[in-house]
Coordinates of C-alpha atoms in Angstrom, one line a residue:
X1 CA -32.0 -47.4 -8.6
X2 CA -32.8 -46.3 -5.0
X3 CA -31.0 -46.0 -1.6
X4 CA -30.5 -49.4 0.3
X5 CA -29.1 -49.1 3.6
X6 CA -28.6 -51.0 6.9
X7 CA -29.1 -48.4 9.9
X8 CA -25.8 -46.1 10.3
X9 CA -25.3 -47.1 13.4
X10 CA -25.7 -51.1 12.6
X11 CA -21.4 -52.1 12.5
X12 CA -20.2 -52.5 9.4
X13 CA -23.2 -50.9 7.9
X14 CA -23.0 -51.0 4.1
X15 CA -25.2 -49.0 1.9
X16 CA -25.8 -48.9 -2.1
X17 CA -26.7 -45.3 -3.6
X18 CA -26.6 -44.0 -6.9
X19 CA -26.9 -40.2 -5.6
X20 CA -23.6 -39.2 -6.9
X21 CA -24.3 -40.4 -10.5
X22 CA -28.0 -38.6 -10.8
X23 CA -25.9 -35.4 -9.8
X24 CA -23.7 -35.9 -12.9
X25 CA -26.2 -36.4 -15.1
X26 CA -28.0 -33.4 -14.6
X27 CA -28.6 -31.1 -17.7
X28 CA -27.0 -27.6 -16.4
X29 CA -30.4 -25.8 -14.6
X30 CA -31.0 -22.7 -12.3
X31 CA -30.0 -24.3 -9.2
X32 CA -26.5 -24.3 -10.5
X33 CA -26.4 -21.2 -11.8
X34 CA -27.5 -19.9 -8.5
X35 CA -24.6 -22.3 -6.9
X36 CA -22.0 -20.4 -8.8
X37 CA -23.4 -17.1 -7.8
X38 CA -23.4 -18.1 -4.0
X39 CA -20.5 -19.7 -3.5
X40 CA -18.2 -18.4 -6.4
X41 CA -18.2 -15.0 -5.5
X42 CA -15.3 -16.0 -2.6
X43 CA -12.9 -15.6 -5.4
X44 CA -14.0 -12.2 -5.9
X45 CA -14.0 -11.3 -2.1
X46 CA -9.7 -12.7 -2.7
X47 CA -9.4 -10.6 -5.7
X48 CA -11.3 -6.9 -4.1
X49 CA -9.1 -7.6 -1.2
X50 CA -5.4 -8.6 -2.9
X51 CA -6.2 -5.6 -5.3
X52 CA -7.0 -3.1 -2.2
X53 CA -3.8 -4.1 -0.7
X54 CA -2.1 -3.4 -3.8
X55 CA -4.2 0.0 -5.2
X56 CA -3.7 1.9 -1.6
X57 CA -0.5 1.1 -0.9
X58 CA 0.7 4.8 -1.9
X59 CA -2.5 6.0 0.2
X60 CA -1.4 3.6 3.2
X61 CA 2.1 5.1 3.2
X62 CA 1.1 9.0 3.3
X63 CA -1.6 7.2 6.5
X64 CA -0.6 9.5 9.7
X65 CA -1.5 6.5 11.8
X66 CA -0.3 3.8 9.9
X67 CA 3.5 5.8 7.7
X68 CA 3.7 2.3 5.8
X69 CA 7.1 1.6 4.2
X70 CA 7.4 -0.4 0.7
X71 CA 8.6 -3.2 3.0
X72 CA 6.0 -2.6 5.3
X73 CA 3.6 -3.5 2.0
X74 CA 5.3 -6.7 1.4
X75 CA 4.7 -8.0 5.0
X76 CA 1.3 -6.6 4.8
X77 CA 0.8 -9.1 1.6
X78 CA 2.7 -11.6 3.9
X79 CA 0.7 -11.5 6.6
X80 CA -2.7 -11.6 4.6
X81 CA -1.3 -14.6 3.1
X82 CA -0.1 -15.9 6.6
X83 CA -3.4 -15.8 7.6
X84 CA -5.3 -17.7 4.3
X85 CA -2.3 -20.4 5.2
X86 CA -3.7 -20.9 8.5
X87 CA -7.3 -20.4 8.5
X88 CA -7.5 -22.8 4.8
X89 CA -5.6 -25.9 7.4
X90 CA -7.8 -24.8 10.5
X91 CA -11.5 -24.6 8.4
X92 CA -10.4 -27.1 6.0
X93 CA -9.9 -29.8 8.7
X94 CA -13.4 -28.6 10.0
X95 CA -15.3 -28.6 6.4
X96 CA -14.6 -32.5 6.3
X97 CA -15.0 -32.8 9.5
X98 CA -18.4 -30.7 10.6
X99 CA -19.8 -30.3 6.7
X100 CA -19.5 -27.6 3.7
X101 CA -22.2 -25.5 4.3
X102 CA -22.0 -24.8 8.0
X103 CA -18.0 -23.7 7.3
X104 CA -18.7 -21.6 4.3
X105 CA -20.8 -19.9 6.6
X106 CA -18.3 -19.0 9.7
X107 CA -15.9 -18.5 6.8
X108 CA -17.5 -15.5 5.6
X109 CA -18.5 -13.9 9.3
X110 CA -14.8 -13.8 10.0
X111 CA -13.9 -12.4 6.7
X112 CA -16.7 -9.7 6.9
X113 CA -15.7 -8.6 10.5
X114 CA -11.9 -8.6 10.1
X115 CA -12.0 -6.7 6.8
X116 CA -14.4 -4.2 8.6
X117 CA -11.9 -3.9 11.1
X118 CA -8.6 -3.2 8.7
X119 CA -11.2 0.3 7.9
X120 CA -10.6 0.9 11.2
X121 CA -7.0 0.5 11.9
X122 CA -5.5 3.0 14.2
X123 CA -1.2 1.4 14.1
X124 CA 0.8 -0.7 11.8
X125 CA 0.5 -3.8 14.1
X126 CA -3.3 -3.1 14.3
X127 CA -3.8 -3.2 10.0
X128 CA -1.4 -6.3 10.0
X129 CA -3.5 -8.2 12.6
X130 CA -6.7 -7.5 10.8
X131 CA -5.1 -8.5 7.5
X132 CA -4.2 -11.6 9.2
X133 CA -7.8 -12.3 10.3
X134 CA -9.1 -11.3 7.1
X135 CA -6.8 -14.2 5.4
X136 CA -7.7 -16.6 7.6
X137 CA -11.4 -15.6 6.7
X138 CA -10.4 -16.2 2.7
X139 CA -8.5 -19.2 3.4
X140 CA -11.2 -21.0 4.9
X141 CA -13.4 -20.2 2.5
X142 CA -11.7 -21.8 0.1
X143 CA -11.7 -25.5 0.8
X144 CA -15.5 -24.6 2.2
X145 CA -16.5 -23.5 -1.1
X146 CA -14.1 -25.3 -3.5
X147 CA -15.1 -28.6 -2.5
X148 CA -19.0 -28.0 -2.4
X149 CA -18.3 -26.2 -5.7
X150 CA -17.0 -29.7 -7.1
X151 CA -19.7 -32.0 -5.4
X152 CA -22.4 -30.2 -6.7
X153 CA -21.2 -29.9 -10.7
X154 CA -22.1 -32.3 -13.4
X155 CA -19.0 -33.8 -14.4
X156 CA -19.0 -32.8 -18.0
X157 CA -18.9 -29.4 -16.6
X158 CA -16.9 -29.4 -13.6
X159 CA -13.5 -28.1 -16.1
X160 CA -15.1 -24.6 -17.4
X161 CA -17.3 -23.8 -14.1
X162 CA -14.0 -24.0 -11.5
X163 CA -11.8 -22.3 -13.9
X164 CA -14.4 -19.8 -14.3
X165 CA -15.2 -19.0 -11.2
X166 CA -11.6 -18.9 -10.0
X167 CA -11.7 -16.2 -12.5
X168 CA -13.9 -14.2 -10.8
X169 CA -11.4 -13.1 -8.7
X170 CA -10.4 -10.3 -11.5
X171 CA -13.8 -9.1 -11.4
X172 CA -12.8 -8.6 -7.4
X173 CA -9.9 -7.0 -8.6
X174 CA -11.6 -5.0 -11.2
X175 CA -14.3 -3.5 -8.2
X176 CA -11.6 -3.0 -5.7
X177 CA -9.3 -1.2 -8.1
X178 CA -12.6 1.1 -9.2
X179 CA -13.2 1.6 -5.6
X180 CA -9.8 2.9 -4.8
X181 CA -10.2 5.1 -8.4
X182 CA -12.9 7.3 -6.9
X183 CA -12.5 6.4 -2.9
X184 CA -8.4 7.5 -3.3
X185 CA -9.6 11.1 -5.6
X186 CA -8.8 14.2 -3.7
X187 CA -12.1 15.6 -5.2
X188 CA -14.2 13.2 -3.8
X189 CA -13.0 11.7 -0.4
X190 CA -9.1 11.1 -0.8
X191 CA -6.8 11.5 1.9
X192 CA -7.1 8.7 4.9
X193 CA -10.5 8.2 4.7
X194 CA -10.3 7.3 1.4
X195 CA -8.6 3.7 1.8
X196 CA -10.5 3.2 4.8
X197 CA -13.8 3.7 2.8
X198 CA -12.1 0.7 0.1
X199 CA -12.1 -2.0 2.8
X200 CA -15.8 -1.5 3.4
X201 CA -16.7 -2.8 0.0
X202 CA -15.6 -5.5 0.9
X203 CA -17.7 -5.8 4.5
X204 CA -20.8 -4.6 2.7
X205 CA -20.4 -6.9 -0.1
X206 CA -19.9 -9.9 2.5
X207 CA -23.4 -9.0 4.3
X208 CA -25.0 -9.8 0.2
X209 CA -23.6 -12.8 0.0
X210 CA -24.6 -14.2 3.7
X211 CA -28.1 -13.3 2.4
X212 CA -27.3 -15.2 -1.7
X213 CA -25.9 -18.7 0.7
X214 CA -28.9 -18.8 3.0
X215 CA -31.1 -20.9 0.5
X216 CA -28.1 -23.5 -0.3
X217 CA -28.1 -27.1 1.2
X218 CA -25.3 -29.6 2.3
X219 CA -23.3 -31.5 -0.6
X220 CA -25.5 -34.3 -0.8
X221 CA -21.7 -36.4 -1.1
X222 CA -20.6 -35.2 2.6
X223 CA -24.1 -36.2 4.3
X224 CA -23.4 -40.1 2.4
X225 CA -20.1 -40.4 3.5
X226 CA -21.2 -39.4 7.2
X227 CA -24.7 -42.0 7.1
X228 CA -27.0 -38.9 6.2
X229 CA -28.6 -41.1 3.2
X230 CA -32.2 -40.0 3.8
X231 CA -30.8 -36.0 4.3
X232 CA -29.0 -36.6 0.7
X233 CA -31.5 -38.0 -0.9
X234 CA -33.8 -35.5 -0.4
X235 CA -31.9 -32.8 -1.5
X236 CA -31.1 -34.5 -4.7
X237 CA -34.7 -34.9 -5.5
X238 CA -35.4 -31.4 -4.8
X239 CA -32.9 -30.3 -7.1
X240 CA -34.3 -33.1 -10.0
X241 CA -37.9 -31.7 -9.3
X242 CA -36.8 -28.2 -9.9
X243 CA -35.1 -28.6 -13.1
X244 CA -38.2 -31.1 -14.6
X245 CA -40.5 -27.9 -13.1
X246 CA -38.2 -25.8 -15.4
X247 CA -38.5 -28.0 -18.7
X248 CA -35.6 -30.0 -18.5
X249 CA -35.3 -33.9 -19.2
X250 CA -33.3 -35.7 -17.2
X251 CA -31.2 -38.3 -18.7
X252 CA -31.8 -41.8 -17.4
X253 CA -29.0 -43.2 -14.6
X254 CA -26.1 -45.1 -15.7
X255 CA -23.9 -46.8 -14.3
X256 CA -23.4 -49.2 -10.9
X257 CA -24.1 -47.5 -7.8
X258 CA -21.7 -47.0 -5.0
X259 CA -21.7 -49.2 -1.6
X260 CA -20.2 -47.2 1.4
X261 CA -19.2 -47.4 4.9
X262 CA -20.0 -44.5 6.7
X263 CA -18.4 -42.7 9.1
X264 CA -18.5 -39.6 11.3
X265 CA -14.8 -38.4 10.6
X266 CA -11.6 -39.6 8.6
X267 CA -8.5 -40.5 11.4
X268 CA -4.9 -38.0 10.5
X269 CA -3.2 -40.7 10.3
X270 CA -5.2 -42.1 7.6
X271 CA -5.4 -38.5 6.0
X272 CA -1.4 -38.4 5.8
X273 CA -0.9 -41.8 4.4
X274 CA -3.9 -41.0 1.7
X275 CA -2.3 -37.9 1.0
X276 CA 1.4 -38.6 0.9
X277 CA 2.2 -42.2 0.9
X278 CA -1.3 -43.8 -1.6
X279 CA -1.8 -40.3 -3.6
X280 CA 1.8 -38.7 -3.4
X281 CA 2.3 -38.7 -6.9
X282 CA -0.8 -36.8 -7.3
X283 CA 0.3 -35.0 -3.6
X284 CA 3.7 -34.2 -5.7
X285 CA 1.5 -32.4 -9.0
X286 CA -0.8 -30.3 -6.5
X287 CA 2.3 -29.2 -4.9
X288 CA 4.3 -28.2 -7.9
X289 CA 1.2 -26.3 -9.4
X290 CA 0.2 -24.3 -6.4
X291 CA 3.5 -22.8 -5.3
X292 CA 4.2 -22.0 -8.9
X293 CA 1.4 -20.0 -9.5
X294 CA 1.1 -18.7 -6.2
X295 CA 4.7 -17.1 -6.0
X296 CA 4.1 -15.9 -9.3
X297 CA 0.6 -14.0 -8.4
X298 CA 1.9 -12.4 -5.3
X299 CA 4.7 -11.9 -6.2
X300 CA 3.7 -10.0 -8.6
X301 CA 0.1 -8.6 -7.7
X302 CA 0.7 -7.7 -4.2
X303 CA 4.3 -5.7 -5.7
X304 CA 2.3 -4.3 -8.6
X305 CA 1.7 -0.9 -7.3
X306 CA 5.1 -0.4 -6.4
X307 CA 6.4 -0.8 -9.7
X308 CA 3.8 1.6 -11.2
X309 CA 4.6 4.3 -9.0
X310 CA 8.2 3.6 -8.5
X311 CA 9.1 2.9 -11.7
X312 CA 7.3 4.5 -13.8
X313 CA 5.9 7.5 -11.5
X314 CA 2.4 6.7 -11.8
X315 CA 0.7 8.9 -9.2
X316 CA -0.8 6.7 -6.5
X317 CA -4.6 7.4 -6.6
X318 CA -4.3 6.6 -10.7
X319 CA -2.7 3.1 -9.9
X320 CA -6.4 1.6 -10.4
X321 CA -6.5 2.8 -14.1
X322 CA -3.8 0.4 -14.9
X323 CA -5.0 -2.6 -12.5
X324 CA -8.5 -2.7 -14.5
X325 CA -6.9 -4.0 -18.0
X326 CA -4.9 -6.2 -16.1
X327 CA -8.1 -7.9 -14.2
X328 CA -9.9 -8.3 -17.5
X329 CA -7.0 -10.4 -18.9
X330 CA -7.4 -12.4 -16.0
X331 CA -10.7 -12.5 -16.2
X332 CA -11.4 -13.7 -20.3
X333 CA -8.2 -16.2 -19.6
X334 CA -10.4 -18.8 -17.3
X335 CA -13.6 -18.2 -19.3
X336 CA -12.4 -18.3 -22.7
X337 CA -9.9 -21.4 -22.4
X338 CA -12.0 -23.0 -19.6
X339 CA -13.9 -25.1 -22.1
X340 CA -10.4 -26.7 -23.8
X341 CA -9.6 -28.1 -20.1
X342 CA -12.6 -30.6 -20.6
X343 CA -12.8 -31.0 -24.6
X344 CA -8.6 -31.2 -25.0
X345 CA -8.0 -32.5 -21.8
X346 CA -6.2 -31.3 -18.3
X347 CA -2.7 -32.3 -18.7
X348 CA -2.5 -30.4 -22.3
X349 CA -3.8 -27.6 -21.3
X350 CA -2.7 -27.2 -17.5
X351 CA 0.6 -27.7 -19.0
X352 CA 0.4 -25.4 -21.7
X353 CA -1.0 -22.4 -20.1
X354 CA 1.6 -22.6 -17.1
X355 CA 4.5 -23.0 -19.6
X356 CA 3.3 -20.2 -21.8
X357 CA 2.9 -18.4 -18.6
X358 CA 6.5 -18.6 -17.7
X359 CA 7.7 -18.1 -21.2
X360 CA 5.9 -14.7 -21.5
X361 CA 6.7 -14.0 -17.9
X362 CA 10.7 -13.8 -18.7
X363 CA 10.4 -11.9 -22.0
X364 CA 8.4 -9.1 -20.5
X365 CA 11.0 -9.4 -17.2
X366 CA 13.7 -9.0 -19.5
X367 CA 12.2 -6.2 -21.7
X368 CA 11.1 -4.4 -18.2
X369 CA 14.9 -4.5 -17.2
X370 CA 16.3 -3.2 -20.5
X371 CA 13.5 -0.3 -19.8
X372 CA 12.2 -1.0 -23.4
X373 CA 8.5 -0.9 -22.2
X374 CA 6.3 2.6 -21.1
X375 CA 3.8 2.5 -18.5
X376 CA 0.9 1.4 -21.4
X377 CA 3.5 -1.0 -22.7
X378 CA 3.9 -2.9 -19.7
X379 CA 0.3 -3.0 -18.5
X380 CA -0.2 -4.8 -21.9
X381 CA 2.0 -7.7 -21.9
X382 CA 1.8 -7.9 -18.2
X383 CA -2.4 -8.1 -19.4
X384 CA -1.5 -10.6 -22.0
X385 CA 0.7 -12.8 -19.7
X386 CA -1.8 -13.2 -17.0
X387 CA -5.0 -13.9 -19.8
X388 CA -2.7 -17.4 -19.6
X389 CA -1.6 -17.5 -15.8
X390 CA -4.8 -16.9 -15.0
X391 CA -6.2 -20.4 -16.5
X392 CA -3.3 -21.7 -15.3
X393 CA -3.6 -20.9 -11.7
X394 CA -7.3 -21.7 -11.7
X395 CA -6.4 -25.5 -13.0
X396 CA -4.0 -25.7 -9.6
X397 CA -6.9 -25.8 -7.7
X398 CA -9.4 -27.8 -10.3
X399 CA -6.5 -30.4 -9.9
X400 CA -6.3 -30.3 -5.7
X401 CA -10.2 -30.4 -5.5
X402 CA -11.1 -33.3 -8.1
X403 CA -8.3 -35.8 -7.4
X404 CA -8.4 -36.4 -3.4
X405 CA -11.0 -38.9 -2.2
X406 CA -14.3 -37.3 -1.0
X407 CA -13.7 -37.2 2.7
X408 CA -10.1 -35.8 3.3
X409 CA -11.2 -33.1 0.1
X410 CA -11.4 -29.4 1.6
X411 CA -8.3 -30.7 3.8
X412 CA -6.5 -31.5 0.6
X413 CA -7.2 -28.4 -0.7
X414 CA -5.5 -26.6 2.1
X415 CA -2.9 -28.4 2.8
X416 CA -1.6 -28.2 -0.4
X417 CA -2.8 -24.4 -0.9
X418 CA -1.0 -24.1 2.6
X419 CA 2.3 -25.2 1.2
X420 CA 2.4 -24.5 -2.0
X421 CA 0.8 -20.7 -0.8
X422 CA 2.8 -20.4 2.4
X423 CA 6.2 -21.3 -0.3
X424 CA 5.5 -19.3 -2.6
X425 CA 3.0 -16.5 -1.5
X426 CA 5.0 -15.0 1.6
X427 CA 8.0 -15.7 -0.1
X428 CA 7.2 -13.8 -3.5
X429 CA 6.3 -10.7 -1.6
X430 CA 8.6 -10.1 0.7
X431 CA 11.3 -10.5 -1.6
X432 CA 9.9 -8.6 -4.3
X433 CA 9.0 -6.0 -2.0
X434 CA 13.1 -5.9 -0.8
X435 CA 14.0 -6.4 -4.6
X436 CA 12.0 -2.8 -5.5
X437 CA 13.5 -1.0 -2.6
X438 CA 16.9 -1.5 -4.7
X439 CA 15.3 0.9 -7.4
X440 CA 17.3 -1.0 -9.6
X441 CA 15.4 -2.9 -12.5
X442 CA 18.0 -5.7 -13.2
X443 CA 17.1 -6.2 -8.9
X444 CA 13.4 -7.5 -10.2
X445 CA 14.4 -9.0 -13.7
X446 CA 16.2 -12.0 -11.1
X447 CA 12.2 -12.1 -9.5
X448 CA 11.0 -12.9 -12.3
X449 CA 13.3 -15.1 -13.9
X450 CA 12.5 -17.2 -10.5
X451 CA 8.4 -16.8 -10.8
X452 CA 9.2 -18.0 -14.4
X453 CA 11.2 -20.6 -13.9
X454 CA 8.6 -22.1 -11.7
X455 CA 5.9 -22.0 -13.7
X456 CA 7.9 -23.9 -16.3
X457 CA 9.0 -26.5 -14.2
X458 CA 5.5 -26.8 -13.2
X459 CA 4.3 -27.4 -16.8
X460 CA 6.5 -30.0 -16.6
X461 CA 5.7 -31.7 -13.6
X462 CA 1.9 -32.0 -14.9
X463 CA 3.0 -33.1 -18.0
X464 CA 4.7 -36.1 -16.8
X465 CA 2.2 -36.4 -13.9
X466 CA -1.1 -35.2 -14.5
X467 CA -4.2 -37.0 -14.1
X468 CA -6.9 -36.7 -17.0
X469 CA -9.7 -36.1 -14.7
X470 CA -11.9 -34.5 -17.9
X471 CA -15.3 -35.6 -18.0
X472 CA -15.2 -38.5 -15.2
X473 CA -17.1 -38.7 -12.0
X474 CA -15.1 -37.5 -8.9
X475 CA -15.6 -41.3 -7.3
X476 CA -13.8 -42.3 -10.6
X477 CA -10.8 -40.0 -10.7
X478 CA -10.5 -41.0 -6.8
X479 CA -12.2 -43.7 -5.2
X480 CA -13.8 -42.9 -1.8
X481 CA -12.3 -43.8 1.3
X482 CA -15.1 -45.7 2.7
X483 CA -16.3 -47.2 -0.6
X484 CA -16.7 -50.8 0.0
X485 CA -14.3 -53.2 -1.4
X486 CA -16.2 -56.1 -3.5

């Protein structure tokens, strides 16, 4: 089948493409290997930079400029998260608006300045604005990158590639808490040049992956929607005449194609009433599932230094050494149950992993409080629990991405990461960072009795609610907005 298409500009313009099913039926080729590399490494900017915050916090309180209290930590994680809040409803609005690949792009120069910057903070207030920017930098690039992400993979796929790059935010974790190993040592920097020296990993790192994005096009999907047939077309070919170069067979098109209206932008007020009047069942899910895990990561993550060093006197500059088995939990979770979310199913397993999530998460709390656990001890089940809540997090925003219509899509994705993150991610740490100044253990056992009661209630929720999105073409899980009605 090929493009048929009145003008854009001709009223009520109606056009018939099949672009979006020859993009599913691609065999997996380079270009998407290379698509992963470019965009997916976001998650690992979130995870060098959540792990920074949380493997200098010793270094940031002994800072003669900055004297940092334990609260002062938890509003630093606050304010980071403040910032994602805001910049994922300000760039989200904009990706759907202006198109993906022109966002992920000012995305990532605000997130490599602003981190730059925190290296260079000379007061509290200074280090808690740059966090902010550097948030707001993360945030964006989230719906930027999550929706291209989707738009670009087969659909057979679409399970095991989000959750595994979502999971790539541990090997973030992993470099940022080996950074702050070596960059924290007395014997080789130390002092406060040491966490200075951290945040410009993550600047340098930034500048690679401006270079790694430079070569990637528009989602063909965004330029159809906004009347860009011919610009979509052509990039869909190139990608087909890449793979046949490579030695792949394409499988023949099935299926009708779709007729659309475009349009240059989607009106708020039909946003809302897509979101939370036609879709607020699904608006309901995406909610439940993204505060969940999101009070239960930062909670946690941003707090986890503390509790090493307060708790079990870990020495500050060896706070890394425990972060690293905890990252590569995280880390096998999404890539070795990411394959069960599309062969089982989503509701099962989203279910499932957040439940089992919360289950381990209150035995551990409770073994933590009795002081049953050492310092090895803990970093194991704390390792074990997140190999779960690590799939499990990743689903919440496989589910956000996939089951919004096409045009309001990054803004879905940050409105409800703006909730459910702006609940349950300035909430967590902030109050966990108030619950460890008590000292007292029984204090955090009530955190995470909450973090675990959450997840649980989430496993519910997508039990009852899910949507089995495995395997089907985003225009089938949710029909676009300006698809024409037969």
């Amino acid at each position: 089948m090929t493009d048929q298409h009145l003008p854009a500009g001709t009223p009520g313009a109606v056009f018939e493409t099949d672009l979006p099913a020859r993009l599913d039926r691609l065999p997996w080729g380079r270009f998407h290997t290379l698509l992963v590399f470019a965009l997916g490494i976001t998650w690992l900017l979130d995870g060098l930079e959540v792990t920074l915050a949380g493997s200098v916090s010793g270094a940031l309180k002994n800072s003669p400029d900055l004297r940092m209290s334990n609260f002062d930590i938890g509003l630093a994680g606050g304010v980071y998260i403040a910032g994602a809040v805001l910049g994922a409803l300000l760039f989200g609005w904009l990706t759907d608006r202006l198109g993906r690949r022109k966002l992920f792009f000012i995305t990532l120069w605000l997130y490599i300045g602003a981190t730059a910057a925190t290296a260079f903070s000379f007061s509290l207030e200074s280090f808690l604005l740059f966090r902010f920017l550097t948030g707001m930098g993360i945030g964006g690039e989230y719906t930027a990158i999550n929706s291209t992400i989707q738009e670009f993979t087969p659909a057979r796929y679409r399970g095991w590639v989000d959750l595994t790059i979502n999971g790539t935010f541990w090997l973030g974790a992993a470099l940022g808490a080996g950074g702050a190993i070596v960059l924290l040592d007395p014997n080789v920097v130390g002092g406060d040049l040491g966490w200075r020296l951290c945040f410009g990993i993550g600047a340098a790192l930034g500048l690679i992956i401006l270079v790694m994005r430079l070569w990637l096009p528009e989602s063909p999907r965004w330029l159809l929607i906004h009347g860009q047939h011919d610009e979509a077309r052509r990039i869909v070919e190139g990608i087909e005449t890449r793979l046949r170069h490579q030695g792949h067979a394409l499988p023949a098109v099935s299926g009708p194609g779709l007729r659309l209206h475009p349009r240059d932008h989607t009106p708020l007020g039909e946003i809302f009433h897509t979101l939370f009047v036609s879709f607020r069942r699904r608006a309901l899910v995406g909610m439940t599932l993204l505060t969940a895990q999101a009070f239960f990561y930062n909670a946690i993550f941003f707090t986890y230094a503390l509790v090493l060093t307060d708790f079990y006197q870990v020495p500050a500059e060896q706070v890394g050494w425990y972060v690293l088995p905890l990252a590569l939990g995280n880390f096998c979770g999404p890539l070795l149950l990411g394959r069960l979310f599309d062969v089982i199913g989503r509701r099962v397993m989203i279910s499932l992993t957040y439940a089992v999530s919360g289950v381990l998460l209150a035995l551990s709390g409770y073994a933590f409080a009795q002081g049953w656990f050492d310092v090895t001890q803990q970093a194991i089940a704390w390792m074990v629990i997140f190999f779960f809540a690590s799939a499990a997090a990743s689903s919440a925003y496989l589910t956000v991405a996939e089951t919004f219509p096409l045009e309001i899509r990054a803004l879905a994705i940050a409105v409800f990461y703006a909730f459910g993150t702006g609940l349950g991610g300035i909430i967590g740490p902030t109050l966990f960072g108030q619950l460890i100044q008590t000292q007292q253990r029984g204090s955090l056992l009530i955190g995470y009795l909450i973090g675990a009661v959450l997840m649980c209630g989430a496993a519910v929720v997508q039990a009852v609610w899910g949507v089995a999105a495995e395997r089907q073409a985003l225009e089938t899980v949710a029909r676009p907005l300006s698809q024409a009605r037969d």
